Coordinates of C-alpha atoms in Angstrom, one line a residue:
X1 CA 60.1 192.6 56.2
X2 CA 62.6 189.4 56.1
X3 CA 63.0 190.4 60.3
X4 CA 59.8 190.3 60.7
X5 CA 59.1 186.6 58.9
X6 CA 61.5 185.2 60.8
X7 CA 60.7 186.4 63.7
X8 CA 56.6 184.9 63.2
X9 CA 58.3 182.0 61.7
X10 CA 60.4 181.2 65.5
X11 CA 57.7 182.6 67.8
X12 CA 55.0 179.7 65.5
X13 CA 57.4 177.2 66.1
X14 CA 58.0 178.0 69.8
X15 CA 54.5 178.1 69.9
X16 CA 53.9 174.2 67.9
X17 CA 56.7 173.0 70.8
X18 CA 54.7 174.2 73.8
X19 CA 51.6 172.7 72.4
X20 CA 53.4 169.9 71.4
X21 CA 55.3 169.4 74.8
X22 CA 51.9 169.7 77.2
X23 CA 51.5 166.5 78.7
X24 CA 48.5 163.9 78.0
X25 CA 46.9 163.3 81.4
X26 CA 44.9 160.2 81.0
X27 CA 43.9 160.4 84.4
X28 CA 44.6 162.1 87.7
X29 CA 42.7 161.3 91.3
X30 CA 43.4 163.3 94.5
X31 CA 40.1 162.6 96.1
X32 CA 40.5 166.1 97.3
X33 CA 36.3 167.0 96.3
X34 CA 35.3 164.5 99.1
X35 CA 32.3 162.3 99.3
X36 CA 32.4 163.1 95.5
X37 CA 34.6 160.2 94.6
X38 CA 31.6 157.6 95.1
X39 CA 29.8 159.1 92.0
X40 CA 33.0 158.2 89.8
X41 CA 34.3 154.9 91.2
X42 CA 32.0 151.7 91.0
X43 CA 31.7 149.1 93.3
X44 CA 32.1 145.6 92.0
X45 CA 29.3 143.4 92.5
X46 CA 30.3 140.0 91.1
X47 CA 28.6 136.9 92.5
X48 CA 30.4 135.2 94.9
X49 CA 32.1 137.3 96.5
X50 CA 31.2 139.7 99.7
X51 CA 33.6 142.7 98.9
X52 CA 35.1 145.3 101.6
X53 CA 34.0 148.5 101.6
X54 CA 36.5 152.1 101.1
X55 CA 36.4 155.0 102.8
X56 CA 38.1 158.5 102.4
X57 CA 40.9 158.9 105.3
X58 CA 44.2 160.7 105.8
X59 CA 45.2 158.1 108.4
X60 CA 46.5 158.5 112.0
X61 CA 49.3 160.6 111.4
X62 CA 49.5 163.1 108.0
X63 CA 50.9 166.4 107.0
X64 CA 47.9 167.7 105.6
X65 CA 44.9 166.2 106.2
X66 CA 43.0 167.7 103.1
X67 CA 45.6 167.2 101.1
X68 CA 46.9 163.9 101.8
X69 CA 43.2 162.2 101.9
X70 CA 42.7 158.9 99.7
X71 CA 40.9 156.1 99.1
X72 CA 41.2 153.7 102.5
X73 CA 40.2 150.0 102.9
X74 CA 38.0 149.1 105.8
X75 CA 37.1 145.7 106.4
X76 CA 39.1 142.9 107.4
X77 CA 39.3 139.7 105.6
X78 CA 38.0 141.1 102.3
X79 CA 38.3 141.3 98.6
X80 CA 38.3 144.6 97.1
X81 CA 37.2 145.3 94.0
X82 CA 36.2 149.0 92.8
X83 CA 37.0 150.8 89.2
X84 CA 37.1 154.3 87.4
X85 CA 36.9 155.3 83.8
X86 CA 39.7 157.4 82.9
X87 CA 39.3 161.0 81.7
X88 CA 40.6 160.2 78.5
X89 CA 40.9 156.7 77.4
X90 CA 44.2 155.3 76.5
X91 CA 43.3 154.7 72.5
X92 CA 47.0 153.6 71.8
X93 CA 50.8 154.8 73.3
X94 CA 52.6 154.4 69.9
X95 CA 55.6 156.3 69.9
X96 CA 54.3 157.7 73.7
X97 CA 55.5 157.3 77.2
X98 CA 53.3 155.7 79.1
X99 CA 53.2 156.7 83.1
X100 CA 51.1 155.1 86.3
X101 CA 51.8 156.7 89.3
X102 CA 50.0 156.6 92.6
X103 CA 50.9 156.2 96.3
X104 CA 50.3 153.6 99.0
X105 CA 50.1 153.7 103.2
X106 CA 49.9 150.7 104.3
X107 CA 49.0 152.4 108.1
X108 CA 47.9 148.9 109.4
X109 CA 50.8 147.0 109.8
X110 CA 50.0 144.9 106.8
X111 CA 51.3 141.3 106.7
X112 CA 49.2 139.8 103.8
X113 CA 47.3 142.2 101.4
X114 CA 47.5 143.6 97.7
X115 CA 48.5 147.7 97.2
X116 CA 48.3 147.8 93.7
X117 CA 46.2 149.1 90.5
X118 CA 45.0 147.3 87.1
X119 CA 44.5 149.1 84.1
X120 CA 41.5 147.4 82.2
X121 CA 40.1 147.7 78.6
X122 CA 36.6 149.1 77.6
X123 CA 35.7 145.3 77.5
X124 CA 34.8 145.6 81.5
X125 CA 32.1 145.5 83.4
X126 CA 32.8 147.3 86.3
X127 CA 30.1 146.0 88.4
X128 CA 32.0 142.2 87.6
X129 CA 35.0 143.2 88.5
X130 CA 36.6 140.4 89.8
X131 CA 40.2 138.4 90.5
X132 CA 40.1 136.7 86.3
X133 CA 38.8 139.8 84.7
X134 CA 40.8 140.8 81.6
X135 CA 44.0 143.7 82.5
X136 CA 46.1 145.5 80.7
X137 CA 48.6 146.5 83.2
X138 CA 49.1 145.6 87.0
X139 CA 51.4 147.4 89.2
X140 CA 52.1 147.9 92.8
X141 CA 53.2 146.3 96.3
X142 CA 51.8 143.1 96.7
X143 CA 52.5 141.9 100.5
X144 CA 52.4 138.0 102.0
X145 CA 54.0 137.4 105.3
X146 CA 57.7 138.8 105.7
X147 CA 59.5 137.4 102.9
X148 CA 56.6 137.6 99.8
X149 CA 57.2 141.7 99.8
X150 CA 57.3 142.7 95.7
X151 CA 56.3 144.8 93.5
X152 CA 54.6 143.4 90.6
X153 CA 54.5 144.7 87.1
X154 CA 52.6 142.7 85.3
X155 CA 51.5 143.2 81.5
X156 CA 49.2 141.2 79.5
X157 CA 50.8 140.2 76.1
X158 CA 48.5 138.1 73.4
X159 CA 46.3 137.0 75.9
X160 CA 49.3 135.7 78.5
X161 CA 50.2 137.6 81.6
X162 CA 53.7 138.1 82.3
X163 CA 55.3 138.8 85.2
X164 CA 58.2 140.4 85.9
X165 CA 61.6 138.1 86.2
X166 CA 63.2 140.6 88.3
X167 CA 62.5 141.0 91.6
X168 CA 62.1 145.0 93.4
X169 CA 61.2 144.8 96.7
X170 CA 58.3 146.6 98.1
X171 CA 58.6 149.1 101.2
X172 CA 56.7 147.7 104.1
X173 CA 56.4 150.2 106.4
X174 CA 53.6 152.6 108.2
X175 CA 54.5 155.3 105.6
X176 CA 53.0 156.9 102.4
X177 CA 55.2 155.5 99.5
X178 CA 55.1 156.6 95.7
X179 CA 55.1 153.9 93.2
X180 CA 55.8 154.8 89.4
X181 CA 56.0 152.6 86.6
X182 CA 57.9 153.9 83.1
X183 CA 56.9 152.2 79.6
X184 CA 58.9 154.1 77.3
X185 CA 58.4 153.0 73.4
X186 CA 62.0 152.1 72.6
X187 CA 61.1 149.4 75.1
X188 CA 63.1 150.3 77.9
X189 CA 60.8 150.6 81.4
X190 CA 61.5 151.9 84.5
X191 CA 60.2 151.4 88.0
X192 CA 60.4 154.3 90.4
X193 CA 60.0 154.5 94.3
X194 CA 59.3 157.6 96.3
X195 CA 60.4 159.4 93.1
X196 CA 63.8 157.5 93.0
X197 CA 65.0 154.9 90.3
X198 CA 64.7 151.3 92.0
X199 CA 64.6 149.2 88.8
X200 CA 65.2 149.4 85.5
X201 CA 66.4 147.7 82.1
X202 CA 64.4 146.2 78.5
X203 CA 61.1 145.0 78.2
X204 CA 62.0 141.9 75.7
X205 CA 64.9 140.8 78.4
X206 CA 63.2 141.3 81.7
X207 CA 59.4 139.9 80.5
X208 CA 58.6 137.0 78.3
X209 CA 57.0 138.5 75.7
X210 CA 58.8 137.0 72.8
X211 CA 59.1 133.1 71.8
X212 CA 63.3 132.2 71.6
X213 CA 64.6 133.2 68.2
X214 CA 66.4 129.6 68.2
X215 CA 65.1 125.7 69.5
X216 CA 66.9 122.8 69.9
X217 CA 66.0 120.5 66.8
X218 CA 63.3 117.8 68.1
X219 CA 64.0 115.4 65.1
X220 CA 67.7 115.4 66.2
X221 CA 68.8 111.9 67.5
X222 CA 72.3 111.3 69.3
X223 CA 74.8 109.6 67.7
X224 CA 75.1 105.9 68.3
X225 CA 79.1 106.9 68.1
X226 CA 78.8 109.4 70.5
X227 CA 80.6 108.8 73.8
X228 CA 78.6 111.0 77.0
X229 CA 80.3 108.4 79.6
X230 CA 82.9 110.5 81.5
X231 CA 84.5 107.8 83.1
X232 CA 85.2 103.8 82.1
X233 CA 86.0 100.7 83.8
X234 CA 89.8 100.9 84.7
X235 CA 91.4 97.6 82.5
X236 CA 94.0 97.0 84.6
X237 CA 92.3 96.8 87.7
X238 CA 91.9 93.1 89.0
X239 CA 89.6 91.7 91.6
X240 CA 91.2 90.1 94.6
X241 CA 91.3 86.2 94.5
X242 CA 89.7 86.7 98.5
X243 CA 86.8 89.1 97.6
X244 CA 84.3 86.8 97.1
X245 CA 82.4 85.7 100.4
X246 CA 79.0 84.9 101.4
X247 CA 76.8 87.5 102.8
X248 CA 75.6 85.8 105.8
X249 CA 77.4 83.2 107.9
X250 CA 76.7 80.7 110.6
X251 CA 76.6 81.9 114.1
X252 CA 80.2 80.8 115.2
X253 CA 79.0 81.4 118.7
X254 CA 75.4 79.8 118.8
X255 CA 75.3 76.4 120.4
X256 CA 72.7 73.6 120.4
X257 CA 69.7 74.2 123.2
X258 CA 70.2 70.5 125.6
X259 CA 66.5 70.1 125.5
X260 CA 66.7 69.9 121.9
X261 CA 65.4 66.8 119.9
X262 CA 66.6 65.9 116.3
X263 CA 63.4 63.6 116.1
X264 CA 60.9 66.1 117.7
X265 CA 62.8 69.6 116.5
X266 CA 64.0 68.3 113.2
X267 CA 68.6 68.4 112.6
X268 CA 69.4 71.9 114.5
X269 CA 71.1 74.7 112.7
X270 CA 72.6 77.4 114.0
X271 CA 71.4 81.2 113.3
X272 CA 73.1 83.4 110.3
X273 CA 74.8 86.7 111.1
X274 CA 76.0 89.4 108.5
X275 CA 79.5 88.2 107.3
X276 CA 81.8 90.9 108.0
X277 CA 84.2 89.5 105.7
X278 CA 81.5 90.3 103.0
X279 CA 82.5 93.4 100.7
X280 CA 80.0 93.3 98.3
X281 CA 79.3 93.2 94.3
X282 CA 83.0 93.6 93.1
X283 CA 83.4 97.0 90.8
X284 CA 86.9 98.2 89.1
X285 CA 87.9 101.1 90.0
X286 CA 86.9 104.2 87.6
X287 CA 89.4 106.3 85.7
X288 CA 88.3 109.1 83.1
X289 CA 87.6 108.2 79.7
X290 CA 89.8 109.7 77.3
X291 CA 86.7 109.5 74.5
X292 CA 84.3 111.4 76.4
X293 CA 82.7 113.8 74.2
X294 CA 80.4 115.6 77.1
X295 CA 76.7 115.5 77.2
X296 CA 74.9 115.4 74.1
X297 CA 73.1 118.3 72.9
X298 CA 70.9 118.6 69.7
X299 CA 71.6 121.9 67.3
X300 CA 69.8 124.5 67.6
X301 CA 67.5 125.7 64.5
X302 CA 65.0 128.7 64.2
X303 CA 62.0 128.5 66.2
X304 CA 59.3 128.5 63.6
X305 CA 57.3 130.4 66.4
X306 CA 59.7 133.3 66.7
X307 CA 58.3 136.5 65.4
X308 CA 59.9 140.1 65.8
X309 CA 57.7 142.5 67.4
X310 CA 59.7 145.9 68.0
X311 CA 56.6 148.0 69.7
X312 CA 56.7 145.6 72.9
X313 CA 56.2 148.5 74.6
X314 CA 52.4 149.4 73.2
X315 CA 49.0 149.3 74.6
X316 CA 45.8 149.8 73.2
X317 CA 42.2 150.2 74.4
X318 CA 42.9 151.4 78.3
X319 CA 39.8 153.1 79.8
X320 CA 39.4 152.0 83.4
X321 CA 42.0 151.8 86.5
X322 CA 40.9 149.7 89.3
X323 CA 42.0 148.6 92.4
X324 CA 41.2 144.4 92.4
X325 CA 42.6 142.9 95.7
X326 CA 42.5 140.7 98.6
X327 CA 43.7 142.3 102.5
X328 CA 43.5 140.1 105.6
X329 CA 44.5 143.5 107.5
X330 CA 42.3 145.9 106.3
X331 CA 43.4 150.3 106.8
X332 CA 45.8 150.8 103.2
X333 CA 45.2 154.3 101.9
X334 CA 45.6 154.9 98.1
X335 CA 46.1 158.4 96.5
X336 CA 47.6 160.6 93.9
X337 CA 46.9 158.0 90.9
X338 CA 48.4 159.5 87.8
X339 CA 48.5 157.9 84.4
X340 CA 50.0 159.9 81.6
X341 CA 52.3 160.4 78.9
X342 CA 55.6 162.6 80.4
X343 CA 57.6 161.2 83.0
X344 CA 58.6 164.5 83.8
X345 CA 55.1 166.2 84.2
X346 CA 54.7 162.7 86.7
X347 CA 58.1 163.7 88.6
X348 CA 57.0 167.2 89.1
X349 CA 53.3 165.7 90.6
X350 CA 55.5 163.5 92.6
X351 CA 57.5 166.6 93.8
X352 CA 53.9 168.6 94.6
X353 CA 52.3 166.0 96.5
X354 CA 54.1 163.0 97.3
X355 CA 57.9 164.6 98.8
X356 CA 55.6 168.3 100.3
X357 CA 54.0 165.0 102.5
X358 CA 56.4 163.0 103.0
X359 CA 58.7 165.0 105.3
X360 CA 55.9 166.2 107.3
X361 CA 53.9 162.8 107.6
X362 CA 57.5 161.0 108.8
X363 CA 57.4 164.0 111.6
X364 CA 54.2 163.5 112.9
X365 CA 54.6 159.7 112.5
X366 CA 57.4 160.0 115.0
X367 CA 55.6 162.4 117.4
X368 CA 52.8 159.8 117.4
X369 CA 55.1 157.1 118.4
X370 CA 57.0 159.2 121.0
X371 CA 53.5 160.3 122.4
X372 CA 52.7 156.1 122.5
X373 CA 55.9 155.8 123.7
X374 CA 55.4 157.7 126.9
X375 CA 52.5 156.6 127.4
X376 CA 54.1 153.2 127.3
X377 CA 56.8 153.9 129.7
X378 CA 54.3 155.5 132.2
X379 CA 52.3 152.6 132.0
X380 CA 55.2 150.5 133.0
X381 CA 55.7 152.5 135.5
X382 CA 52.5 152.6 136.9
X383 CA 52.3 148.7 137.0
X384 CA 55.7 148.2 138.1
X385 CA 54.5 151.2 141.3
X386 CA 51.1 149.1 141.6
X387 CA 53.3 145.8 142.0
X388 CA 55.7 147.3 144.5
X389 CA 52.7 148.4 146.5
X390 CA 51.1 145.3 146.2
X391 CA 54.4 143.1 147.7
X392 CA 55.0 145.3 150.1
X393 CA 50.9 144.8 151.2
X394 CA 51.5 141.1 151.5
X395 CA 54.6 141.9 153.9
X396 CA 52.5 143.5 155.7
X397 CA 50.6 141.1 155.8
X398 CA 53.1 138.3 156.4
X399 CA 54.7 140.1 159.3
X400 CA 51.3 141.1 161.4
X401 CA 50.2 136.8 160.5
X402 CA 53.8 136.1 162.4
X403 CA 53.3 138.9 165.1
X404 CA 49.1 137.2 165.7
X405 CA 51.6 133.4 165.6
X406 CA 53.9 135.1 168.5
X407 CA 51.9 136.2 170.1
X408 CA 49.9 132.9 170.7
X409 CA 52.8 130.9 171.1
X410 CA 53.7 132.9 173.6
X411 CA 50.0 132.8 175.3
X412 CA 50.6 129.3 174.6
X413 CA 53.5 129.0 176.5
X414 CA 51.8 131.0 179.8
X415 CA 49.2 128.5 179.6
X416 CA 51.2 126.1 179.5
X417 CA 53.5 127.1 182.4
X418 CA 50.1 128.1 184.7
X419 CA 49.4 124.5 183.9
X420 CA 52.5 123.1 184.8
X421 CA 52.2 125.7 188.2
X422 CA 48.3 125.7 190.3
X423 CA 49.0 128.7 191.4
X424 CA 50.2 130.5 188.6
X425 CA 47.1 128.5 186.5
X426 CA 44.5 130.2 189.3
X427 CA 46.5 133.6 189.0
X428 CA 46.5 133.5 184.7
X429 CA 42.4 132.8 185.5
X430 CA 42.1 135.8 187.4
X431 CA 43.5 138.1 185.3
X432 CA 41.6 136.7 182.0
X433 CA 38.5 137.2 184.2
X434 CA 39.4 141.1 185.0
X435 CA 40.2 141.9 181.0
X436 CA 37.2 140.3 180.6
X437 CA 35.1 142.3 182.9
X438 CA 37.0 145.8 181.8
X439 CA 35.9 145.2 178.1

């Protein structure tokens, strides 16, 4: 009887951890059901602004096409703007893990252009989604030009934005990368690429979410007593009795013009030059003052704005991801979003989709550029074949134009000897006349 309580008592709680262990999956997008994605993600149509359009793509070069299709940009110059409700709205993360997870191929080449996501409250329109609409979180790559290559984490705080104060460097790259972002609620965070720690630390010391607990005193004056000059005029030092001299000085070497008249010209005077006798405004030297008491700072006291906020880490009111960006390069392909509550359930999605791709993607990315490669080299070759034919054409050329300029210098000269000669001149005649009459 006792055996048998116990054992309904273990298998109910082994039961009560399972349940309580399956992840919350607040969201999850593969775009794997096709042209279906259009009927859940809404175009932005805020005024002012002529938005690019998306597309569903696996890129150039994949592992699996079906599998590793996502959400593609395809217009250059543009401004994306396109959102999703999640599955189940974030209502609050208190005492929760909260997990966004998706990947980014930036195939184009991209040298100025946005890869990341914004969570949004329910307070969205999602046909004004736009660049100033309220967020709750932004995360991603964010690319401009070759040194501007982050990734931003971003979290809105009492209305502020805050940005991250460290910097993590995006990847930059033709390939798919994973991006993860970890908000855990003892207020750590952690930032993960292509399932791989890249950043890490506490939310109070990395963001500026919290006024400083202390502030200098701003009705604290400096002492008239108090002695901030570090050096002081040394006493001992005298000025030399030869240090004062004029700045400028006659012309020593300027003389009176002959033609000039004291009565017409007025009493002559010769030019000034710099005096380089002159040294200057004379200064003792400077020795260090044995008073000084270093720069002045006011105490510190408690900053009446200070407040204590130990749940840094929680959000409330999250029910849309979107994708709000600007691309000058248009051809980044998003896929795999995630946004949950276990890190682990998000490492083992990473595992399934992002690292089965990865290794096979990289192999057909190289194929691809072998196959351009070749096709490169033959080209060259080709050219550099067309170019060898083409000089040795115009030697050609050149020597049949020199063997046409022999030859009539040397008709030249004939002529010119039958000239010099009657009888050779008649005989040269003849025989013109009897090539003539053959052809």
């Amino acid at each position: 009887m006792i055996v048998n309580m116990v054992r309904s008592i273990l298998a109910l709680s082994s039961f009560l951890l399972l349940v309580s262990s399956d992840p919350t999956v607040y969201f999850r997008e593969d775009f794997a059901d096709g042209e279906a994605w259009s009927s859940r993600w809404v175009q932005s149509e805020h005024e002012g602004k002529t938005f690019g359009k998306f597309g569903l793509s696996a890129g150039e070069f994949f592992h699996d096409e079906a599998k590793d299709t996502g959400l593609k940009t395809m217009e250059n110059a543009r401004f994306y703007g396109i959102s999703t409700p999640l599955t189940t709205p974030v209502e609050s993360t208190e005492g929760k893990t909260l997990v966004v997870q998706f990947s980014v191929k930036h195939e184009q080449k991209i040298d100025c252009g946005g890869g990341y996501l914004k969570l949004f409250p329910s307070s969205l329109d999602p046909k004004d989604l736009h660049g100033d609409a309220p967020y709750n979180i932004m995360f991603g790559p964010d690319i401009c030009g070759p040194s501007a290559r982050r990734v931003h984490v971003i979290f809105n705080y009492r209305g502020q934005n805050l940005l991250l104060k460290k910097e993590i460097r995006c990847k930059d790259d033709e390939l798919t990368h994973l991006y993860t972002l970890i908000v855990r609620s003892d207020n750590t965070y952690e930032v993960r690429i292509d399932n791989k720690k890249e950043q890490s630390g506490k939310l109070e010391e990395d963001w500026d979410f919290l006024e400083p607990k202390e502030i200098p005193d701003p009705d604290a004056e400096q002492p008239e007593t108090w002695d901030d000059n570090p050096f002081l005029d040394d006493p001992e030092d005298k000025k030399p009795e030869d240090w004062d001299q004029p700045e400028t000085i006659p012309d020593p070497d300027a003389k009176r013009p002959e033609d000039w008249d004291d009565d017409m010209d007025g009493e002559w005077e010769p030019p000034v030059i710099d005096n380089p006798d002159f040294k200057g405004e004379w200064r003792p030297k400077q020795i260090d003052n044995p008073n000084y008491q270093g720069e002045w700072e006011p105490p510190m006291i408690a900053n009446p704005k200070y407040f204590e906020d130990d749940k840094l880490y929680l959000q409330k009111d999250i029910k849309f991801v979107g994708i709000d960006i600007w691309q000058v390069k248009a051809g980044t392909i998003f896929d795999n979003i995630l946004i949950t509550d276990d890190e682990d359930f998000a490492r083992n999605v990473a595992k399934e989709t992002f690292e089965e791709s990865a290794k096979g993607e990289k192999e057909k990315k190289e194929a691809k550029d072998e196959v351009e490669r070749k096709k490169r080299e033959e080209e060259r070759k080709a050219r550099e074949a067309e170019e060898a034919a083409n000089e040795a054409d115009d030697e050609e050329e050149d020597d049949l134009e020199d063997d046409d300029e022999s030859a009539f210098a040397e008709d030249a000269e004939v002529e010119e000897a039958a000239a010099a000669d009657p009888e050779e001149e008649a005989e040269v005649k003849s025989v013109k006349e009897e090539v003539k009459d053959e052809l």
